[in-house]
Amino acid sequence: MAILVLAEHDNASLKLDTAKVVACGQAIGGEIDVLVVGQDCGAVASEAQKLSGVRNVLVADSASYANHLAENVSDLMLAIAADYEHVLAAASSFGKDVLPRVAALLDVSQLSEVIEVVSSDTFVRPVYAGNALATVQSLDDKKVMTVRSSAFDAVAFDGSAELVTLSQDIAPQVEFVTQSLTESERPELGSASVVVSGGRALGNSENFAILEQLADKLGGALGASRAAVDAGFVPNDLQVGQTGKIVAPDLYIAVGISGAIQHLAGMKDSKVIVAINKDPEAPIFQVADYGLEADLFDAVPQLLEQL
Amino acid sequence: MKVLVPVKRVVDANVKVRVNADNTGVDTANLKMAINPFCEIAVEEAVRLKEAGSASEIVVLSIGPKASQEQLRTALALGADRAIHIETDEDLVPLSIAKLIHAVQQKEQADLVILGKQSIDGDNNQTGQMLAAIGKMPQATFASEVKLDGDKLVVTREIDGGLQTVNLGLPAVVTADLRLNEPRYAKLPNIMKAKRKPLESLTPSDFDVTLKSHQKVIKVTPPAERSGGVMVSSVAELVEKLKNEAKVI
């Protein structure tokens, strides 16, 4: 049976998360179709056609899909779901918003944040902020699931899928008002190979500038702990943790972050973790590959100098 | 506007849980239990809507073992008007929970359901969205601001790249993100008063809802432990190790 992957995009370009979800689809096995829903998203669709191992790219292009609102995207997915046994999306704010709605419309349960495929109906997912891994078998005829993209390697862009245009148009049931996105020239937090994160110890938003310099020097993304976000040092879409973004870069540098359970849930699968903290008792040192007990205001400028 | 707020009893957020010896789940016996932090934020928001004159009555609901009544009493002490407990010892999936919440919403004729965006035990992040789908209602997930403007709800949502604002017609479902508000502490007189507020106890069979089995947990295992790292004494040593040992820069 076939697998439907909901593409993640901003109407202009496809997000790498989609290539990772396709990789999860390949692990399940079966024909993979990618669904692109949006407005004026032709460029996204042609990018999706290149995803390795994809059979069809279904495109629903209409003004009513411009803002990817869950209500009409889920109705559209319900309309085409009959042909698929698996329905997948990235566990992003978009995937998390839409997919449970699709599952409920199909009267099936959903599996959230799948990190491993055991068989076509059995999957592994973290629970309790990543402190336990549950292997769950779905008893439903359709398996609807969100995929933790940091757990899969993106497929190559060497395919040539067929383009299929969908004509269903489902009017929005919610009025979209505004959107304000944080502008940044750094790589996206979720897919960066280096992440530099700061916590409460930075003291204020001005001091985050030294971490920005460090991130830029390493070609990485900037992250933050909840304490730093709540204190207003940085916008909340930079938060790493159970309730923020889950990252697994090659190098994660935690600066002035104590390492609460909720923060560790978002970064402990990073390949190499570096912690800089002046408190030798901070729990972050228990997961760090390299720990440096030092005042960040001394250590970070030195680090900048020596890189 | 009548508001329904479902709350969940979970292991306290600061407790580190351990997988049990036979790998069937986590040990929750003797652990400190609390109201799920996101549910607490949902209750606080409902109370603030009432204080602002937007909400007329706040009903809190919990579905779970008898002990969940403690969390309902907590919600009543925070300002909810009355509570409904649906007692079950079964571990229900979010879809089944959403069906029961929908049944209560219909019975109560609630205009707005505010839930937490996820429970910190199952980490599913599904119930609110499923409830909205079952009730054919609009949804605003991951809310960081909620206002009633005439007969419309104006909600600001936290999305991956920043913030998004939507207008919802009622009835609607909102799920609360961490930054929606700072929940208050229950004062002793309010805790005493909460003991006398109405708490209705029901069971799933009191509703015309069929619940089926959707998934089976095969096993629960602890995640791979990270091997202990090393402490370095200087920035120079750190840079040297990152370059030559870990080879990440």
Coordinates of C-alpha atoms in Angstrom, one line a residue:
Chain A
M1 CA 0.0 0.0 0.0
A2 CA 1.1 3.6 -0.6
I3 CA 2.4 6.2 1.7
L4 CA 1.4 9.8 1.7
V5 CA 3.9 12.5 2.9
L6 CA 2.6 16.0 3.6
A7 CA 5.2 18.4 2.4
E8 CA 6.6 21.2 4.6
H9 CA 7.1 24.5 2.8
D10 CA 6.5 28.2 2.8
N11 CA 5.0 28.4 -0.7
A12 CA 8.5 29.4 -2.1
S13 CA 10.8 26.5 -1.2
L14 CA 10.6 23.0 0.1
K15 CA 11.9 22.5 3.7
L16 CA 14.5 19.8 4.2
D17 CA 12.3 18.2 6.8
T18 CA 10.2 16.7 3.9
A19 CA 13.2 14.8 2.6
K20 CA 13.7 13.4 6.0
V21 CA 10.1 12.3 6.3
V22 CA 10.4 10.6 2.8
A23 CA 13.4 8.7 4.3
C24 CA 11.0 7.5 7.1
G25 CA 8.6 6.5 4.3
Q26 CA 11.3 4.5 2.6
A27 CA 12.0 2.7 5.9
I28 CA 8.4 1.6 6.0
G29 CA 8.4 0.5 2.4
G30 CA 5.9 1.1 -0.3
E31 CA 5.1 3.7 -3.0
I32 CA 5.5 7.2 -1.7
D33 CA 3.5 10.2 -2.8
V34 CA 4.2 13.7 -1.6
L35 CA 1.4 16.2 -1.1
V36 CA 2.1 19.9 -1.7
V37 CA -0.7 22.2 -0.4
G38 CA -0.4 25.9 -0.8
Q39 CA -0.7 28.9 -3.1
D40 CA 1.6 29.6 -6.0
C41 CA 3.7 26.7 -4.9
G42 CA 4.8 25.5 -8.3
A43 CA 8.5 25.9 -7.4
V44 CA 8.0 23.7 -4.3
A45 CA 6.3 21.0 -6.3
S46 CA 9.1 20.9 -8.8
E47 CA 11.6 20.6 -6.0
A48 CA 9.5 17.8 -4.5
Q49 CA 9.6 16.0 -7.8
K50 CA 13.3 15.6 -7.4
L51 CA 13.0 13.8 -4.0
S52 CA 14.6 10.3 -4.4
G53 CA 12.1 7.4 -4.5
V54 CA 8.9 9.4 -4.7
R55 CA 6.2 8.2 -7.2
N56 CA 3.9 11.2 -7.5
V57 CA 3.8 14.7 -6.3
L58 CA 0.2 15.8 -5.7
V59 CA -0.3 19.5 -5.9
A60 CA -3.2 21.4 -4.4
D61 CA -2.7 25.0 -5.4
S62 CA -5.3 27.5 -4.4
A63 CA -5.7 30.9 -2.5
S64 CA -7.6 29.0 0.2
Y65 CA -4.5 27.1 1.1
A66 CA -2.2 30.1 1.2
N67 CA -1.7 30.0 4.9
H68 CA -1.7 26.3 5.4
L69 CA -4.6 26.4 7.9
A70 CA -5.2 23.0 9.5
E71 CA -9.0 23.0 9.0
N72 CA -8.9 22.9 5.2
V73 CA -5.6 21.1 4.7
S74 CA -7.0 18.2 6.9
D75 CA -10.3 18.1 4.9
L76 CA -8.3 17.9 1.7
M77 CA -6.2 15.1 3.1
L78 CA -9.3 13.2 4.1
A79 CA -10.6 13.5 0.6
I80 CA -7.5 11.7 -0.8
A81 CA -6.6 9.4 2.1
A82 CA -8.5 6.3 0.8
D83 CA -5.6 5.4 -1.4
Y84 CA -3.0 5.3 1.4
E85 CA -2.2 3.1 4.3
H86 CA 0.3 5.5 5.9
V87 CA 0.0 9.2 6.2
L88 CA 3.2 11.0 7.4
A89 CA 4.2 14.6 8.2
A90 CA 7.1 16.2 10.0
A91 CA 6.6 16.8 13.7
S92 CA 6.9 20.6 13.0
S93 CA 4.3 23.1 14.2
F94 CA 2.5 22.6 10.9
G95 CA 2.5 18.8 11.0
K96 CA 1.5 18.7 14.6
D97 CA -1.4 21.1 13.9
V98 CA -2.8 19.2 10.9
L99 CA -2.1 15.5 11.3
P100 CA -4.1 14.8 14.5
R101 CA -7.0 16.4 12.8
V102 CA -6.6 14.1 9.8
A103 CA -6.3 11.1 12.2
A104 CA -9.5 12.0 14.0
L105 CA -11.4 12.5 10.7
L106 CA -10.3 9.0 9.7
D107 CA -11.2 7.7 13.2
V108 CA -7.7 6.3 13.8
S109 CA -5.2 7.0 16.4
Q110 CA -2.0 8.9 15.7
L111 CA 1.7 8.3 16.6
S112 CA 3.6 11.4 17.4
E113 CA 7.3 12.1 16.8
V114 CA 8.3 8.7 15.5
I115 CA 12.0 8.1 15.6
E116 CA 12.4 4.6 14.3
V117 CA 10.5 2.2 12.1
V118 CA 10.4 -1.4 13.4
S119 CA 7.9 -2.7 10.8
S120 CA 5.1 -1.3 8.7
D121 CA 2.8 -1.1 11.8
T122 CA 5.2 -0.8 14.7
F123 CA 7.2 2.3 15.5
V124 CA 9.4 3.8 18.3
R125 CA 8.6 7.1 19.8
P126 CA 9.9 9.0 22.9
V127 CA 7.7 9.7 25.9
Y128 CA 8.2 11.6 29.2
A129 CA 10.5 14.2 27.6
G130 CA 12.6 11.5 26.0
N131 CA 13.3 9.7 29.2
A132 CA 11.7 6.5 27.9
L133 CA 11.2 5.1 24.4
A134 CA 7.9 3.4 23.6
T135 CA 7.6 0.7 20.9
V136 CA 4.0 1.0 19.8
Q137 CA 2.1 -1.2 17.4
S138 CA -0.8 0.5 15.6
L139 CA -4.0 -1.6 15.3
D140 CA -5.7 0.8 13.0
D141 CA -6.1 0.2 9.3
K142 CA -4.4 3.5 8.5
K143 CA -1.3 4.6 10.2
V144 CA -1.2 8.4 10.7
M145 CA 2.1 9.7 12.2
T146 CA 4.3 12.6 12.7
V147 CA 8.0 12.0 12.2
R148 CA 10.9 13.5 14.2
S149 CA 12.9 14.7 11.3
S150 CA 16.2 14.9 13.3
A151 CA 16.0 11.1 13.6
F152 CA 16.2 10.4 9.8
D153 CA 18.7 11.4 7.2
A154 CA 17.3 13.3 4.2
V155 CA 16.9 11.4 1.0
A156 CA 18.8 12.7 -2.1
F157 CA 17.3 15.0 -4.6
D158 CA 17.9 12.8 -7.7
G159 CA 14.4 11.6 -8.5
S160 CA 11.8 12.5 -11.1
A161 CA 8.3 12.0 -9.7
E162 CA 5.2 12.5 -11.7
L163 CA 3.2 15.7 -11.1
V164 CA -0.5 15.3 -10.3
T165 CA -2.7 18.3 -9.9
L166 CA -5.6 18.0 -7.4
S167 CA -8.7 19.9 -8.1
Q168 CA -10.4 19.8 -4.7
D169 CA -10.7 23.2 -3.3
I170 CA -11.8 23.5 0.3
A171 CA -12.7 26.9 1.5
P172 CA -11.0 28.1 4.7
Q173 CA -13.1 27.9 7.8
V174 CA -10.8 30.1 9.8
E175 CA -10.0 33.7 9.0
F176 CA -6.2 34.3 8.7
V177 CA -5.1 37.6 10.2
T178 CA -1.4 38.1 10.2
Q179 CA 1.9 36.3 10.5
S180 CA 5.2 37.6 11.8
L181 CA 8.2 35.5 11.1
T182 CA 11.6 36.1 12.8
E183 CA 14.1 37.2 10.2
S184 CA 17.4 35.5 10.2
E185 CA 20.2 34.8 7.8
R186 CA 21.5 31.9 9.9
P187 CA 20.7 28.3 9.0
E188 CA 17.4 27.0 10.3
L189 CA 17.6 25.7 13.9
G190 CA 16.0 22.3 13.1
S191 CA 18.5 21.5 10.3
A192 CA 21.7 23.2 11.3
S193 CA 24.8 21.1 11.7
V194 CA 26.1 23.4 14.5
V195 CA 23.8 25.0 17.2
V196 CA 25.0 27.5 19.8
S197 CA 22.5 27.9 22.6
G198 CA 22.3 30.4 25.4
G199 CA 20.5 30.4 28.7
R200 CA 19.5 32.6 31.6
A201 CA 23.2 33.3 32.4
L202 CA 23.5 35.6 29.4
G203 CA 21.7 38.1 31.5
N204 CA 20.1 40.2 28.7
S205 CA 19.4 40.3 25.0
E206 CA 22.4 42.4 24.2
N207 CA 24.7 39.8 25.6
F208 CA 23.2 37.3 23.1
A209 CA 25.2 39.1 20.5
I210 CA 28.4 37.3 21.5
L211 CA 26.6 34.0 20.9
E212 CA 25.4 35.2 17.5
Q213 CA 29.0 35.9 16.6
L214 CA 30.0 32.5 17.7
A215 CA 27.2 30.9 15.8
D216 CA 28.1 32.9 12.7
K217 CA 31.8 31.9 13.0
L218 CA 30.8 28.3 13.1
G219 CA 28.2 28.6 10.4
G220 CA 25.6 27.5 12.9
A221 CA 22.2 28.4 14.2
L222 CA 21.3 30.2 17.4
G223 CA 19.2 28.4 20.0
A224 CA 18.1 29.2 23.5
S225 CA 16.7 27.7 26.7
R226 CA 13.2 28.4 27.9
A227 CA 14.6 30.7 30.7
A228 CA 16.2 32.9 28.0
V229 CA 13.0 33.0 26.0
D230 CA 10.8 33.8 29.0
A231 CA 13.1 36.5 30.1
G232 CA 12.7 38.1 26.6
F233 CA 16.3 37.8 25.5
V234 CA 15.4 36.1 22.2
P235 CA 12.2 35.2 20.3
N236 CA 10.4 31.9 21.3
D237 CA 11.0 30.1 18.0
L238 CA 14.6 29.7 19.1
Q239 CA 13.7 27.6 22.1
V240 CA 15.2 24.1 22.2
G241 CA 13.5 21.6 24.3
Q242 CA 10.5 19.3 25.0
T243 CA 8.1 22.2 24.2
G244 CA 10.3 24.0 21.6
K245 CA 12.4 22.6 18.8
I246 CA 14.1 19.2 18.9
V247 CA 17.6 19.4 17.3
A248 CA 20.3 16.8 16.7
P249 CA 23.2 18.7 15.2
D250 CA 26.8 17.5 14.9
L251 CA 27.9 20.0 17.5
Y252 CA 25.7 21.6 20.2
I253 CA 27.3 24.3 22.4
A254 CA 25.3 25.0 25.5
V255 CA 26.4 28.3 27.1
G256 CA 25.0 29.3 30.5
I257 CA 22.4 26.6 30.4
S258 CA 21.9 24.4 33.5
G259 CA 20.4 21.5 31.6
A260 CA 16.9 20.9 32.9
I261 CA 15.0 17.7 31.8
Q262 CA 12.9 19.8 29.5
H263 CA 15.9 21.3 27.7
L264 CA 17.8 18.0 27.4
A265 CA 14.8 16.5 25.7
G266 CA 15.4 18.8 22.8
M267 CA 19.2 18.3 22.3
K268 CA 20.5 15.2 23.9
D269 CA 20.7 13.3 20.5
S270 CA 23.3 15.8 19.3
K271 CA 26.5 14.1 18.2
V272 CA 28.9 16.2 20.3
I273 CA 27.7 18.3 23.2
V274 CA 29.9 21.1 24.6
A275 CA 28.8 22.8 27.9
I276 CA 30.2 26.1 29.2
N277 CA 29.0 26.9 32.6
K278 CA 30.5 28.3 35.8
D279 CA 28.5 26.0 38.0
P280 CA 30.4 22.6 38.2
E281 CA 27.2 21.0 39.6
A282 CA 25.0 21.9 36.5
P283 CA 23.3 18.8 35.2
I284 CA 24.3 19.8 31.6
F285 CA 27.8 18.4 32.4
Q286 CA 26.4 14.9 32.8
V287 CA 25.5 14.8 29.1
A288 CA 28.3 17.0 27.7
D289 CA 31.2 15.3 25.8
Y290 CA 33.3 18.4 26.6
G291 CA 32.7 20.5 29.6
L292 CA 34.3 23.8 30.5
E293 CA 33.8 25.2 33.9
A294 CA 34.2 28.9 33.2
D295 CA 32.5 32.3 33.1
L296 CA 30.9 32.5 29.7
F297 CA 31.9 36.2 29.4
D298 CA 35.5 35.1 29.6
A299 CA 35.2 31.9 27.7
V300 CA 33.1 32.8 24.7
P301 CA 35.3 35.8 23.6
Q302 CA 38.4 33.6 23.9
L303 CA 36.7 30.9 21.9
L304 CA 35.8 33.4 19.2
E305 CA 39.5 34.5 19.1
Q306 CA 40.8 31.0 18.8
L307 CA 38.5 29.7 16.1
Chain B
M1 CA -19.4 32.2 26.8
K2 CA -19.1 28.9 28.7
V3 CA -15.6 27.5 28.8
L4 CA -14.6 23.8 29.2
V5 CA -11.1 23.1 30.4
P6 CA -9.8 19.4 30.3
V7 CA -6.9 18.8 32.7
K8 CA -4.7 15.8 33.1
R9 CA -3.0 14.2 36.1
V10 CA 0.7 13.5 35.2
V11 CA 4.0 12.9 37.0
D12 CA 5.4 16.2 38.2
A13 CA 7.5 18.0 35.6
N14 CA 10.6 18.1 37.7
V15 CA 10.6 14.3 38.5
K16 CA 12.9 12.2 36.4
V17 CA 11.0 9.0 35.6
R18 CA 12.6 5.6 35.2
V19 CA 11.5 2.7 33.0
N20 CA 10.3 -0.2 35.1
A21 CA 12.1 -3.6 35.4
D22 CA 9.9 -5.6 33.0
N23 CA 10.0 -2.9 30.3
T24 CA 6.2 -2.4 30.2
G25 CA 6.1 1.3 31.2
V26 CA 7.6 3.8 33.6
D27 CA 7.5 3.5 37.3
T28 CA 4.9 6.0 38.5
A29 CA 4.2 4.5 41.9
N30 CA 5.1 6.9 44.8
L31 CA 6.1 9.6 42.4
K32 CA 4.8 13.2 42.9
M33 CA 1.8 13.8 40.7
A34 CA 0.6 17.2 39.5
I35 CA -1.7 18.9 37.1
N36 CA 0.0 18.9 33.6
P37 CA 1.8 22.3 33.3
F38 CA 0.1 23.1 30.0
C39 CA -3.4 22.3 31.5
E40 CA -2.6 24.7 34.3
I41 CA -2.0 27.4 31.8
A42 CA -5.3 26.5 30.1
V43 CA -7.1 26.9 33.4
E44 CA -5.4 30.2 34.1
E45 CA -6.4 31.5 30.7
A46 CA -10.1 30.5 31.3
V47 CA -10.0 32.3 34.7
R48 CA -8.6 35.4 33.1
L49 CA -11.3 35.3 30.4
K50 CA -13.8 35.2 33.2
E51 CA -12.2 38.0 35.0
A52 CA -12.2 40.1 31.8
G53 CA -16.0 39.4 31.5
S54 CA -15.6 37.3 28.4
A55 CA -16.4 33.9 30.0
S56 CA -19.5 33.2 32.1
E57 CA -18.7 29.8 33.6
I58 CA -15.6 27.6 33.7
V59 CA -16.1 23.8 33.9
V60 CA -13.0 21.7 34.4
L61 CA -12.9 18.1 33.3
S62 CA -10.5 15.2 33.9
I63 CA -10.6 11.7 32.5
G64 CA -8.6 9.2 34.5
P65 CA -8.3 7.3 37.8
K66 CA -10.0 8.4 41.0
A67 CA -7.0 10.3 42.1
S68 CA -7.5 12.8 39.2
Q69 CA -10.0 14.5 41.5
E70 CA -7.0 16.0 43.3
Q71 CA -6.1 17.9 40.1
L72 CA -9.7 18.9 39.6
R73 CA -9.7 20.4 43.1
T74 CA -6.5 22.3 42.2
A75 CA -8.2 23.7 39.2
L76 CA -11.3 24.7 41.3
A77 CA -8.9 26.4 43.7
L78 CA -7.4 28.4 40.8
G79 CA -10.9 29.7 39.9
A80 CA -12.9 27.2 37.9
D81 CA -16.6 27.0 38.9
R82 CA -17.3 23.3 38.9
A83 CA -15.7 20.0 37.9
I84 CA -16.6 16.8 36.1
H85 CA -14.6 13.7 36.6
I86 CA -14.9 10.7 34.2
E87 CA -13.4 7.8 36.1
T88 CA -11.5 5.2 34.3
D89 CA -8.4 3.2 35.1
E90 CA -7.8 2.4 31.4
D91 CA -5.0 4.2 29.6
L92 CA -6.9 5.9 26.8
V93 CA -5.4 7.2 23.6
P94 CA -5.9 10.9 22.7
L95 CA -8.6 10.0 20.2
S96 CA -10.7 8.3 22.8
I97 CA -10.1 11.2 25.3
A98 CA -11.2 13.6 22.5
K99 CA -14.4 11.7 21.9
L100 CA -15.3 11.9 25.6
I101 CA -14.4 15.6 25.9
H102 CA -16.7 16.2 22.8
A103 CA -19.5 14.3 24.6
V104 CA -19.1 16.5 27.7
Q105 CA -18.9 19.6 25.5
Q106 CA -22.2 18.8 23.9
K107 CA -23.8 18.0 27.2
E108 CA -22.6 21.3 28.7
Q109 CA -23.1 23.3 25.5
A110 CA -19.6 24.9 26.0
D111 CA -18.6 27.5 23.5
L112 CA -14.9 27.2 24.0
V113 CA -12.6 24.4 25.0
I114 CA -9.1 25.3 26.1
L115 CA -6.6 22.5 26.5
G116 CA -2.9 22.3 27.1
K117 CA -1.0 21.8 23.8
Q118 CA 0.5 18.5 25.1
S119 CA 0.8 16.4 28.2
I120 CA 4.3 16.0 29.5
D121 CA 3.9 12.2 29.9
G122 CA 2.6 11.0 26.5
D123 CA 4.0 14.0 24.6
N124 CA 1.4 13.4 22.0
N125 CA 0.1 16.9 21.2
Q126 CA -3.1 15.5 19.6
T127 CA -6.1 15.8 21.9
G128 CA -7.2 19.4 21.1
Q129 CA -6.8 18.9 17.3
M130 CA -8.8 15.7 17.4
L131 CA -11.5 17.3 19.5
A132 CA -11.8 20.1 17.0
A133 CA -12.0 17.6 14.1
I134 CA -14.7 15.5 15.9
G135 CA -16.8 18.6 16.7
K136 CA -16.2 20.1 13.3
M137 CA -14.8 23.2 15.1
P138 CA -12.0 25.6 14.1
Q139 CA -8.8 25.2 16.1
A140 CA -6.0 27.4 17.3
T141 CA -3.2 25.4 18.5
F142 CA -0.1 26.5 20.5
A143 CA -1.8 29.8 21.5
S144 CA 0.3 32.5 23.1
E145 CA -2.5 35.1 23.2
V146 CA -6.3 34.7 23.3
K147 CA -8.9 37.6 23.2
L148 CA -12.6 37.6 22.7
D149 CA -13.6 40.3 20.1
G150 CA -17.4 40.4 19.8
D151 CA -18.4 36.9 18.8
K152 CA -14.9 36.0 17.4
L153 CA -11.9 34.7 19.2
V154 CA -8.6 36.3 18.2
V155 CA -5.7 33.9 18.8
T156 CA -2.0 34.4 18.3
R157 CA -0.2 31.1 17.7
E158 CA 3.4 30.1 18.1
I159 CA 4.6 28.6 14.8
D160 CA 8.1 27.4 13.7
G161 CA 9.2 30.7 12.1
G162 CA 7.5 33.1 14.5
L163 CA 3.9 34.0 15.3
Q164 CA 0.6 33.8 13.5
T165 CA -2.8 35.4 14.3
V166 CA -6.1 33.8 13.4
N167 CA -9.8 34.7 14.0
L168 CA -12.1 31.8 15.0
G169 CA -15.9 31.6 15.2
L170 CA -17.4 29.9 18.2
P171 CA -17.5 27.1 19.3
A172 CA -13.8 26.6 19.0
V173 CA -10.9 24.7 20.4
V174 CA -7.7 26.4 21.7
T175 CA -4.6 24.7 22.9
A176 CA -2.3 26.6 25.3
D177 CA 1.4 27.1 24.8
L178 CA 3.8 27.9 27.6
R179 CA 3.9 31.6 27.0
L180 CA 0.1 32.1 27.1
N181 CA 0.3 33.2 30.7
E182 CA 1.9 32.7 34.1
P183 CA -0.4 30.6 36.2
R184 CA -1.3 31.9 39.7
Y185 CA -0.8 30.0 42.9
A186 CA -3.9 28.8 44.7
K187 CA -4.3 30.7 48.0
L188 CA -5.3 28.8 51.1
P189 CA -8.8 30.3 51.4
N190 CA -9.4 29.3 47.8
I191 CA -8.2 25.8 48.4
M192 CA -10.7 25.6 51.3
K193 CA -13.5 27.0 49.1
A194 CA -12.7 24.6 46.3
K195 CA -13.6 21.7 48.6
R196 CA -17.2 22.8 48.5
K197 CA -17.4 23.5 44.8
P198 CA -19.5 20.9 42.9
L199 CA -17.6 17.9 41.5
E200 CA -19.7 15.5 39.4
S201 CA -18.4 11.9 39.0
L202 CA -19.2 9.9 35.9
T203 CA -17.9 7.0 33.9
P204 CA -17.3 6.6 30.2
S205 CA -20.4 4.4 30.0
D206 CA -22.6 7.4 31.0
F207 CA -21.9 8.7 27.5
D208 CA -23.0 7.4 24.1
V209 CA -19.4 7.0 22.9
T210 CA -17.8 3.8 21.6
L211 CA -14.2 3.6 22.4
K212 CA -12.0 1.0 20.6
S213 CA -8.5 -0.2 21.0
H214 CA -6.2 1.6 18.6
Q215 CA -2.7 0.7 19.6
K216 CA -0.6 -1.6 21.7
V217 CA 2.6 -0.7 23.6
I218 CA 5.0 -3.6 22.9
K219 CA 7.7 -2.4 25.2
V220 CA 9.2 0.7 26.9
T221 CA 12.9 1.0 27.1
P222 CA 15.3 3.6 28.6
P223 CA 17.0 5.7 25.9
A224 CA 20.7 5.1 25.2
E225 CA 22.9 6.6 27.9
R226 CA 25.4 9.1 26.8
S227 CA 28.9 8.1 27.8
G228 CA 30.5 10.4 30.3
G229 CA 32.4 13.2 28.8
V230 CA 35.5 15.0 29.9
M231 CA 36.1 18.3 31.6
V232 CA 38.6 20.6 29.8
S233 CA 40.6 23.2 31.7
S234 CA 40.8 25.9 29.1
V235 CA 39.3 27.3 26.0
A236 CA 42.5 26.4 24.1
E237 CA 42.1 22.7 25.1
L238 CA 38.4 22.8 24.1
V239 CA 39.2 24.1 20.7
E240 CA 42.0 21.6 20.3
K241 CA 39.7 18.7 21.2
L242 CA 36.9 19.8 19.0
K243 CA 39.3 20.1 16.1
N244 CA 41.4 17.0 16.5
E245 CA 39.4 14.5 18.7
A246 CA 35.7 15.2 17.8
K247 CA 36.6 16.7 14.4
V248 CA 33.4 18.8 14.4
I249 CA 35.0 22.2 13.6

